[in-house]
Amino acid sequence: MITCGPDMQNSIEKTLYSGHASYRVSLSTGYLDIWEPATLAIKKDGYSIKGSGPSGVLITEKFSPTTS
């Protein structure tokens, strides 16, 4: 689950109408309070998160028809 503040949620919803949006975000490494830079790319059919830190995490998810 991706959590964000109301302003970010608003920005994401507006940008989705254009078909694609990319944001610089921080991704938890899962250790203590350590975060690494990442890019969140949102398209109409899903999203991906690619870490640009040492782990290079890549997460890709497709939206289901019931996603609201």
Coordinates of N, CA, C and O in Angstrom, one line a residue:
M1 N 0.8 -1.2 0.0 CA 0.0 0.0 0.0 C 0.9 1.2 0.0 O 1.9 1.3 0.7
I2 N 0.5 2.2 -0.8 CA 1.2 3.5 -0.9 C 0.5 4.5 0.0 O -0.7 4.7 -0.3
T3 N 1.1 5.1 0.9 CA 0.5 6.1 1.7 C 1.1 7.5 1.4 O 2.3 7.6 1.1
C4 N 0.2 8.5 1.4 CA 0.7 9.8 1.1 C -0.3 10.8 1.7 O -1.4 10.5 2.1
G5 N 0.2 12.1 1.8 CA -0.7 13.2 2.3 C -1.7 13.6 1.3 O -1.7 13.2 0.1
P6 N -2.7 14.4 1.7 CA -3.8 14.8 0.8 C -3.3 15.6 -0.4 O -3.9 15.4 -1.5
D7 N -2.3 16.4 -0.2 CA -1.8 17.2 -1.4 C -1.2 16.3 -2.4 O -1.5 16.5 -3.6
M8 N -0.4 15.3 -2.0 CA 0.2 14.4 -2.9 C -0.9 13.5 -3.6 O -0.9 13.3 -4.8
Q9 N -1.9 13.1 -2.8 CA -3.0 12.3 -3.4 C -3.7 13.1 -4.4 O -4.0 12.6 -5.5
N10 N -4.0 14.4 -4.2 CA -4.6 15.2 -5.1 C -3.8 15.4 -6.4 O -4.3 15.3 -7.5
S11 N -2.5 15.5 -6.3 CA -1.6 15.7 -7.4 C -1.6 14.4 -8.2 O -1.7 14.4 -9.5
I12 N -1.6 13.2 -7.6 CA -1.6 12.0 -8.3 C -2.9 11.8 -9.1 O -2.9 11.4 -10.2
E13 N -4.0 12.1 -8.4 CA -5.3 11.9 -9.1 C -5.4 12.8 -10.4 O -5.9 12.4 -11.4
K14 N -4.9 14.1 -10.2 CA -5.0 15.0 -11.4 C -4.1 14.5 -12.5 O -4.4 14.6 -13.7
T15 N -2.9 14.0 -12.2 CA -1.9 13.6 -13.2 C -2.4 12.3 -13.9 O -2.0 12.1 -15.0
L16 N -3.1 11.5 -13.2 CA -3.5 10.2 -13.8 C -4.3 10.4 -15.0 O -4.3 9.6 -15.9
Y17 N -5.1 11.5 -15.1 CA -5.9 11.8 -16.3 C -5.0 12.0 -17.5 O -5.4 11.7 -18.6
S18 N -3.7 12.4 -17.3 CA -2.8 12.5 -18.5 C -2.2 11.2 -18.9 O -1.6 11.1 -20.0
G19 N -2.3 10.2 -18.1 CA -1.9 8.8 -18.5 C -0.6 8.4 -17.9 O -0.2 7.2 -17.9
H20 N 0.2 9.3 -17.3 CA 1.5 9.0 -16.8 C 2.0 10.0 -15.8 O 1.9 11.2 -16.1
A21 N 2.6 9.6 -14.7 CA 3.3 10.6 -13.8 C 4.4 9.9 -13.1 O 4.4 8.7 -12.9
S22 N 5.5 10.7 -12.9 CA 6.6 10.1 -12.1 C 7.0 11.1 -11.0 O 6.9 12.3 -11.1
Y23 N 7.3 10.5 -9.8 CA 7.6 11.2 -8.6 C 8.9 10.7 -8.0 O 9.1 9.5 -8.0
R24 N 9.7 11.5 -7.4 CA 10.8 11.1 -6.6 C 10.3 10.9 -5.2 O 9.6 11.8 -4.7
V25 N 10.5 9.7 -4.7 CA 10.0 9.3 -3.4 C 11.2 8.7 -2.5 O 12.3 8.5 -3.0
S26 N 10.9 8.4 -1.3 CA 11.8 7.6 -0.4 C 11.2 6.3 -0.2 O 10.0 6.1 0.1
L27 N 12.0 5.3 -0.3 CA 11.6 3.9 -0.1 C 12.3 3.3 1.1 O 13.5 3.4 1.2
S28 N 11.5 2.7 2.0 CA 12.1 2.1 3.2 C 12.9 0.9 2.8 O 12.5 0.0 2.0
T29 N 14.1 0.8 3.4 CA 14.9 -0.4 3.2 C 14.5 -1.6 4.0 O 15.0 -2.7 3.8
G30 N 13.6 -1.3 5.0 CA 13.2 -2.4 5.9 C 14.1 -2.5 7.1 O 13.8 -3.4 8.0
Y31 N 15.1 -1.7 7.2 CA 16.0 -1.8 8.3 C 15.9 -0.4 9.1 O 16.2 0.6 8.5
L32 N 15.6 -0.6 10.3 CA 15.5 0.6 11.2 C 14.7 1.7 10.5 O 13.6 1.6 10.0
D33 N 15.3 2.9 10.5 CA 14.7 4.1 9.8 C 15.6 4.5 8.7 O 15.9 5.7 8.5
I34 N 15.9 3.5 7.8 CA 16.8 3.8 6.7 C 16.0 3.9 5.4 O 15.2 2.9 5.1
W35 N 16.1 4.9 4.7 CA 15.3 5.2 3.4 C 16.3 5.4 2.3 O 17.4 5.9 2.4
E36 N 15.9 5.0 1.1 CA 16.7 5.2 -0.1 C 15.9 5.9 -1.1 O 14.7 5.8 -1.2
P37 N 16.5 6.7 -2.0 CA 15.8 7.4 -3.1 C 15.2 6.4 -4.1 O 15.8 5.4 -4.3
A38 N 14.0 6.8 -4.6 CA 13.4 5.9 -5.6 C 12.5 6.8 -6.5 O 12.2 7.9 -6.2
T39 N 12.0 6.2 -7.6 CA 11.1 6.8 -8.5 C 9.8 6.0 -8.5 O 9.8 4.8 -8.8
L40 N 8.7 6.7 -8.3 CA 7.4 6.1 -8.4 C 6.8 6.6 -9.7 O 6.7 7.7 -10.0
A41 N 6.5 5.6 -10.6 CA 5.9 5.9 -11.9 C 4.5 5.3 -11.9 O 4.3 4.1 -11.7
I42 N 3.6 6.2 -12.2 CA 2.2 5.8 -12.2 C 1.6 5.9 -13.7 O 1.8 6.9 -14.3
K43 N 1.0 4.8 -14.1 CA 0.3 4.8 -15.4 C -1.1 4.4 -15.2 O -1.5 4.0 -14.1
K44 N -1.9 4.5 -16.2 CA -3.3 4.1 -16.1 C -3.5 2.7 -15.7 O -4.5 2.3 -15.0
D45 N -2.6 1.8 -16.1 CA -2.8 0.3 -15.9 C -2.1 -0.2 -14.6 O -2.3 -1.3 -14.2
G46 N -1.2 0.7 -14.0 CA -0.5 0.2 -12.8 C 0.6 1.2 -12.4 O 0.6 2.3 -12.9
Y47 N 1.5 0.7 -11.5 CA 2.6 1.6 -11.1 C 3.8 0.7 -10.9 O 3.8 -0.5 -10.8
S48 N 5.0 1.4 -10.8 CA 6.2 0.8 -10.5 C 7.0 1.7 -9.6 O 6.9 2.9 -9.6
I49 N 7.8 1.1 -8.8 CA 8.7 1.8 -7.9 C 10.1 1.2 -8.1 O 10.3 0.1 -8.0
K50 N 11.0 2.1 -8.5 CA 12.4 1.7 -8.7 C 13.4 2.4 -7.8 O 13.5 3.6 -7.9
G51 N 14.0 1.7 -7.0 CA 15.0 2.3 -6.0 C 16.2 2.6 -6.8 O 16.7 1.9 -7.7
S52 N 16.8 3.8 -6.4 CA 18.1 4.2 -7.0 C 19.2 4.1 -6.1 O 20.3 4.5 -6.3
G53 N 19.0 3.4 -4.9 CA 20.0 3.2 -3.9 C 20.7 1.9 -4.2 O 20.6 1.3 -5.3
P54 N 21.5 1.4 -3.2 CA 22.3 0.2 -3.4 C 21.5 -1.0 -3.7 O 21.9 -1.9 -4.4
S55 N 20.3 -1.1 -3.2 CA 19.5 -2.4 -3.4 C 18.8 -2.4 -4.7 O 18.5 -3.5 -5.3
G56 N 18.6 -1.2 -5.4 CA 18.0 -1.2 -6.7 C 16.6 -1.9 -6.8 O 16.3 -2.5 -7.8
V57 N 15.8 -1.8 -5.7 CA 14.5 -2.5 -5.6 C 13.6 -2.1 -6.8 O 13.6 -0.9 -7.2
L58 N 12.9 -3.1 -7.4 CA 12.0 -2.8 -8.4 C 10.7 -3.5 -8.1 O 10.6 -4.7 -7.9
I59 N 9.6 -2.7 -8.0 CA 8.3 -3.2 -7.6 C 7.4 -2.8 -8.8 O 7.4 -1.6 -9.2
T60 N 6.6 -3.7 -9.3 CA 5.7 -3.4 -10.4 C 4.3 -4.1 -10.1 O 4.3 -5.2 -9.7
E61 N 3.3 -3.3 -10.1 CA 1.9 -3.8 -9.8 C 1.0 -3.2 -10.9 O 1.1 -2.1 -11.3
K62 N 0.0 -4.1 -11.3 CA -1.1 -3.7 -12.2 C -2.3 -3.4 -11.3 O -2.5 -4.1 -10.3
F63 N -3.1 -2.4 -11.7 CA -4.3 -2.1 -11.0 C -5.3 -3.1 -11.4 O -5.4 -3.6 -12.5
S64 N -6.2 -3.5 -10.4 CA -7.2 -4.5 -10.7 C -8.5 -3.6 -11.1 O -8.5 -2.4 -10.9
P65 N -9.4 -4.3 -11.8 CA -10.6 -3.5 -12.2 C -11.4 -2.9 -11.0 O -12.1 -2.0 -11.2
T66 N -11.2 -3.4 -9.8 CA -11.9 -2.9 -8.7 C -11.1 -1.8 -7.9 O -11.6 -1.3 -6.9
T67 N -9.9 -1.4 -8.4 CA -9.1 -0.4 -7.8 C -9.9 0.9 -7.9 O -10.3 1.3 -9.0
S68 N -10.0 1.6 -6.8 CA -10.6 2.9 -6.8 C -9.8 4.0 -6.2 O -8.8 3.7 -5.5

